[in-house]
Coordinates of C-alpha atoms in Angstrom, one line a residue:
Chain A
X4 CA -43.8 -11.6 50.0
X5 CA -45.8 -14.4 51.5
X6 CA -49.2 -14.0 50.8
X7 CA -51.0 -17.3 52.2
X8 CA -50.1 -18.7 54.9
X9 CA -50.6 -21.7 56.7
X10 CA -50.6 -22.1 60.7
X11 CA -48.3 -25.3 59.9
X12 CA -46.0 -27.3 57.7
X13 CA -46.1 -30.8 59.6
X14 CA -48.3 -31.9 61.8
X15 CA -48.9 -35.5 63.9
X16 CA -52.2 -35.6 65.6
X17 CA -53.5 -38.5 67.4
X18 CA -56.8 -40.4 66.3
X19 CA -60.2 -39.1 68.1
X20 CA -58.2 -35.6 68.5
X21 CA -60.1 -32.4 67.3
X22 CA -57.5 -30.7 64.8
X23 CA -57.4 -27.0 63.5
X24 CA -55.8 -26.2 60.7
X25 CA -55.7 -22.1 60.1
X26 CA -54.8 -20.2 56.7
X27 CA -54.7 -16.5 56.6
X28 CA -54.6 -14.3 53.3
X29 CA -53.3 -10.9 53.4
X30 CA -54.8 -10.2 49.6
X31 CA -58.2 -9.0 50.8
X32 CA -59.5 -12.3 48.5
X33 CA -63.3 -13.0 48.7
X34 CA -62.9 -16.7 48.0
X35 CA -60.9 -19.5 50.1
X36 CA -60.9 -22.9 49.8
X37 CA -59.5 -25.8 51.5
X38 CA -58.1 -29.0 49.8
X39 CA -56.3 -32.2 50.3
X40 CA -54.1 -33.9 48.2
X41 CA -52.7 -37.5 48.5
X42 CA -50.7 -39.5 45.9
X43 CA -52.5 -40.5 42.7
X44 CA -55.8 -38.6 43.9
X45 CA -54.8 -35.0 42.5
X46 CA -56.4 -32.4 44.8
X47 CA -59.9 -32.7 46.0
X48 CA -62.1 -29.7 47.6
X49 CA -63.2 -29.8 51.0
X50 CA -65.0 -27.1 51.5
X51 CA -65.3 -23.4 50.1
X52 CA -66.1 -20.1 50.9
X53 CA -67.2 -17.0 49.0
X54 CA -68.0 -14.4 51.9
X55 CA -67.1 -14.5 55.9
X56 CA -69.4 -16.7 57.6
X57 CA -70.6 -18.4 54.1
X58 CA -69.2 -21.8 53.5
X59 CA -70.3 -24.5 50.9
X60 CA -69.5 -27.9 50.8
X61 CA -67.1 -29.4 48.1
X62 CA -66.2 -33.1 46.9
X63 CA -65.3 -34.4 50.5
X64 CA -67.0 -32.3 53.1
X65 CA -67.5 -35.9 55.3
X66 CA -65.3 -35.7 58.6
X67 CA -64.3 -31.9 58.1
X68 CA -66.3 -28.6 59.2
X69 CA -65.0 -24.9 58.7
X70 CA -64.8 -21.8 59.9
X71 CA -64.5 -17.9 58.5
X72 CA -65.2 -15.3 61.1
X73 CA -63.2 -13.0 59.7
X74 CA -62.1 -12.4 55.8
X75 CA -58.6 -13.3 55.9
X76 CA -58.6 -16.1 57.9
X77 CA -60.2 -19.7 57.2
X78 CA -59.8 -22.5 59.2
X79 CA -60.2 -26.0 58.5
X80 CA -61.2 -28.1 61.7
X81 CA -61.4 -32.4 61.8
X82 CA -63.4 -32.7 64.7
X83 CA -61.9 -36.2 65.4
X84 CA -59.4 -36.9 63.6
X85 CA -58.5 -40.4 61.8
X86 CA -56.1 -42.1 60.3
X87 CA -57.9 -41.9 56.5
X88 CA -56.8 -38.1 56.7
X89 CA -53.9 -37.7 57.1
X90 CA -52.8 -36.5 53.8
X91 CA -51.7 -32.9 52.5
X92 CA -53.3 -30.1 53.0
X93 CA -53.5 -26.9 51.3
X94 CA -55.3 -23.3 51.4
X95 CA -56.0 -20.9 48.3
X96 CA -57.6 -17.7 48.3
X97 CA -58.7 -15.9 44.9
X98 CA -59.9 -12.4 44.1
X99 CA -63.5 -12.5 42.5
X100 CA -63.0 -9.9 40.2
X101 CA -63.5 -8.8 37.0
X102 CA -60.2 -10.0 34.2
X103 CA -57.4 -12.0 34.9
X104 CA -57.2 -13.4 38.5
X105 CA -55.0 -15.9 39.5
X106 CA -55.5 -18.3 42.6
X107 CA -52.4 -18.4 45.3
X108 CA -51.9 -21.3 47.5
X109 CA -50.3 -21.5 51.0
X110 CA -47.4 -23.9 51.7
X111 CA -49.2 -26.9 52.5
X112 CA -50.0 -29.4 55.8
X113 CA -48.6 -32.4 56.4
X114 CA -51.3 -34.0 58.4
X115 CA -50.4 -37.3 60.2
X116 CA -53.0 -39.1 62.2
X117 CA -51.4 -42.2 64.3
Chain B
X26 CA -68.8 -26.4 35.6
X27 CA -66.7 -27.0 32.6
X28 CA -64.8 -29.8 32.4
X29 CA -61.3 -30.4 31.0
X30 CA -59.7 -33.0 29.6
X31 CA -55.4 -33.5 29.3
X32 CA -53.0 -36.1 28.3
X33 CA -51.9 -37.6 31.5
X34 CA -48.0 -37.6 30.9
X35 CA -46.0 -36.2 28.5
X36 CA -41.8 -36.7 28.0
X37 CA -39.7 -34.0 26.6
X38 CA -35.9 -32.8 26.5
X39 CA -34.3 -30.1 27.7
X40 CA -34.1 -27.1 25.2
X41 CA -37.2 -28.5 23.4
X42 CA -40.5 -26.8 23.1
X43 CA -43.3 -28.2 24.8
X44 CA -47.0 -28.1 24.1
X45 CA -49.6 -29.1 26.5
X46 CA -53.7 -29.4 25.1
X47 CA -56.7 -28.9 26.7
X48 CA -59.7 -29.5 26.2
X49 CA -62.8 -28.0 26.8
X50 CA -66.1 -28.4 25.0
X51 CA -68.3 -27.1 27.0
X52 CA -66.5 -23.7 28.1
X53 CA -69.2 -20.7 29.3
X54 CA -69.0 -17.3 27.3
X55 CA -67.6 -15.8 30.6
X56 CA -65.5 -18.2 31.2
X57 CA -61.3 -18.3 31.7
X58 CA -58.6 -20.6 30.7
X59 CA -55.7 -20.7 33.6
X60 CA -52.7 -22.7 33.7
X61 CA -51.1 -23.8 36.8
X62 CA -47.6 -25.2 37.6
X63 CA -47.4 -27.8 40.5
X64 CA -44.1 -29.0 42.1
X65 CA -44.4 -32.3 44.8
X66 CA -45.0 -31.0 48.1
X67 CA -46.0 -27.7 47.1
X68 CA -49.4 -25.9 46.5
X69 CA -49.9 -25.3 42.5
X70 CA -48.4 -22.0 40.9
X71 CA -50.1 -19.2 38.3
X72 CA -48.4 -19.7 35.1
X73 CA -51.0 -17.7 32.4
X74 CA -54.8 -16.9 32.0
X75 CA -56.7 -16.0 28.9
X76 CA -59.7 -15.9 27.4
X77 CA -59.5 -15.9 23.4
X78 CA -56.1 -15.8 20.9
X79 CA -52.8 -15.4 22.5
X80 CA -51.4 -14.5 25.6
X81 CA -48.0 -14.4 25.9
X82 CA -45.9 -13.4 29.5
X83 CA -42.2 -14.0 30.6
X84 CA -42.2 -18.1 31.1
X85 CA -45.4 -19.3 28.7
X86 CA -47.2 -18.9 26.0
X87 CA -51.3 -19.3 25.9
X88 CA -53.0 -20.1 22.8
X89 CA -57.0 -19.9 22.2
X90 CA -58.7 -21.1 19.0
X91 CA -61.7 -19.1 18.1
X92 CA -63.8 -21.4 19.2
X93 CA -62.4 -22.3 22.6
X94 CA -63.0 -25.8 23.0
X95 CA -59.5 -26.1 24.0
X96 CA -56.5 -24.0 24.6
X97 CA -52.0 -24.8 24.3
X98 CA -49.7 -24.3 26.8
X99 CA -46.5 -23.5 25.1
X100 CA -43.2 -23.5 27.2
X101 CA -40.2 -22.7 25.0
X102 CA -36.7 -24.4 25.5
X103 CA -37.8 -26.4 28.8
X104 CA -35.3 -27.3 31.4
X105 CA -35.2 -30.1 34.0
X106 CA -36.7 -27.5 36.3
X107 CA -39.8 -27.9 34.8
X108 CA -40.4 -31.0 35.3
X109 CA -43.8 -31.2 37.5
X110 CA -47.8 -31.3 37.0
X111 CA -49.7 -28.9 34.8
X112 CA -53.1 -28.2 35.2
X113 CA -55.7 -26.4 33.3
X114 CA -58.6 -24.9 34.6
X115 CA -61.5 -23.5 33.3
X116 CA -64.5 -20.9 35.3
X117 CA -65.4 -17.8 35.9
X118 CA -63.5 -16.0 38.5
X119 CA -66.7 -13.9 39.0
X120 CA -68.6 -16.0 40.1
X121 CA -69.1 -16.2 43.3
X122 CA -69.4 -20.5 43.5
X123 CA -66.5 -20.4 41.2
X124 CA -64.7 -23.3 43.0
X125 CA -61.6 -23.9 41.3
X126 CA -62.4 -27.6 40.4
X127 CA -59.0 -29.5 39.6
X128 CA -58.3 -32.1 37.0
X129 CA -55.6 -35.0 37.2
X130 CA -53.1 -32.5 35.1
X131 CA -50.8 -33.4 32.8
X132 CA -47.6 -34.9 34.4
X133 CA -44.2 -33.5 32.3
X134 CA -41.1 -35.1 32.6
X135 CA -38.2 -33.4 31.0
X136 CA -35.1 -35.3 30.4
X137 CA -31.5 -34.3 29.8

């Protein structure tokens, strides 16, 4: 019944390393975004996208690009990692529909950079 | 992008009813009210949506004055399970920026 999941639960990178974080949706969602969420911060948006190869910029786009080549899948990539990111990080997807739509999340990252 | 506005904490007992506010003045006619549930370490859950009056489903109840500046989540006869972050959002989900924009949420703590 999983319906977003994420390539990883924990991971420890080292600083300077290029990371990818992958989500894939099996809901056919139009939307995905990418947040992180560290103690006392709530979650803050990285970036979002609203159609394969469309992405927009959220709150905290600095340090982080994205990828969507393909609907389901959206990946989040740190091209050099450092130690201000590691933190959790978490995938949604939502259908852009007409009526009640609810947003579902994946199971989170737990991104450590040493 | 309308912005909400929710107690930070709240305390309650098990068994008891809680009621969590929102607010939101500046809500768009297409807009949607959704609750989500969020336990530590995991991504937030769907708990109810609405748009106007009541909504009602197996775990919550949703209530929407008629001028929707701000909505209730009800949550009859809590348990210690419930104990974790509420959120309330407000947008349009057909929008296509609709970017699911998340408050600091309302931190419950239920108590024996």
């Amino acid at each position: 019944d999983v319906k977003v999941t994420q390539s990883s639960r924990y991971l420890v990178k080292r600083t300077g390393e290029k990371v990818f974080l992958e989500c894939v949706q099996d809901m056919d969602h139009e939307n995905m975004f990418w947040y992180r969420q560290d103690p006392g911060l709530g979650l803050r948006l990285i970036y979002f996208s609203y159609d394969v190869k469309m992405k927009e910029k959220g709150d905290i786009p600095e340090g982080y690009s994205v990828s969507r080549e393909k609907k389901e899948r959206f990946s989040l990539i740190l091209e050099s990692a450092s130690t201000n990111q590691t933190s959790m990080y978490l995938c949604a997807s939502i259908s852009r529909g007409m009526g009640n739509t609810e947003a579902f999340f994946g199971q989170g990252t737990r991104l450590t950079v040493v | 992008l309308a912005k909400t506005t929710q107690p930070i904490s709240m305390d309650s007992y098990e068994g008891q009813e809680v009621n969590i506010t929102c607010s939101h003045n500046n809500i768009a006619t297409n807009d949607y009210i959704t609750w989500y549930q969020q336990f530590p370490s995991q991504g937030p859950r769907f708990i109810i949506q609405g748009y106007k009056t009541k909504v009602t489903n197996e775990v919550a109840s949703l209530f929407i004055p008629a001028d929707r500046k701000s909505s209730t989540l009800s949550l009859p006869r809590v348990s210690l399970s419930d104990t974790a972050v509420y959120y309330c959002l407000v947008g349009d989900p057909r929008d296509s920026n609709y970017q699911l924009i998340w408050g600091a949420g309302t931190k419950l703590i239920i108590k024996p």
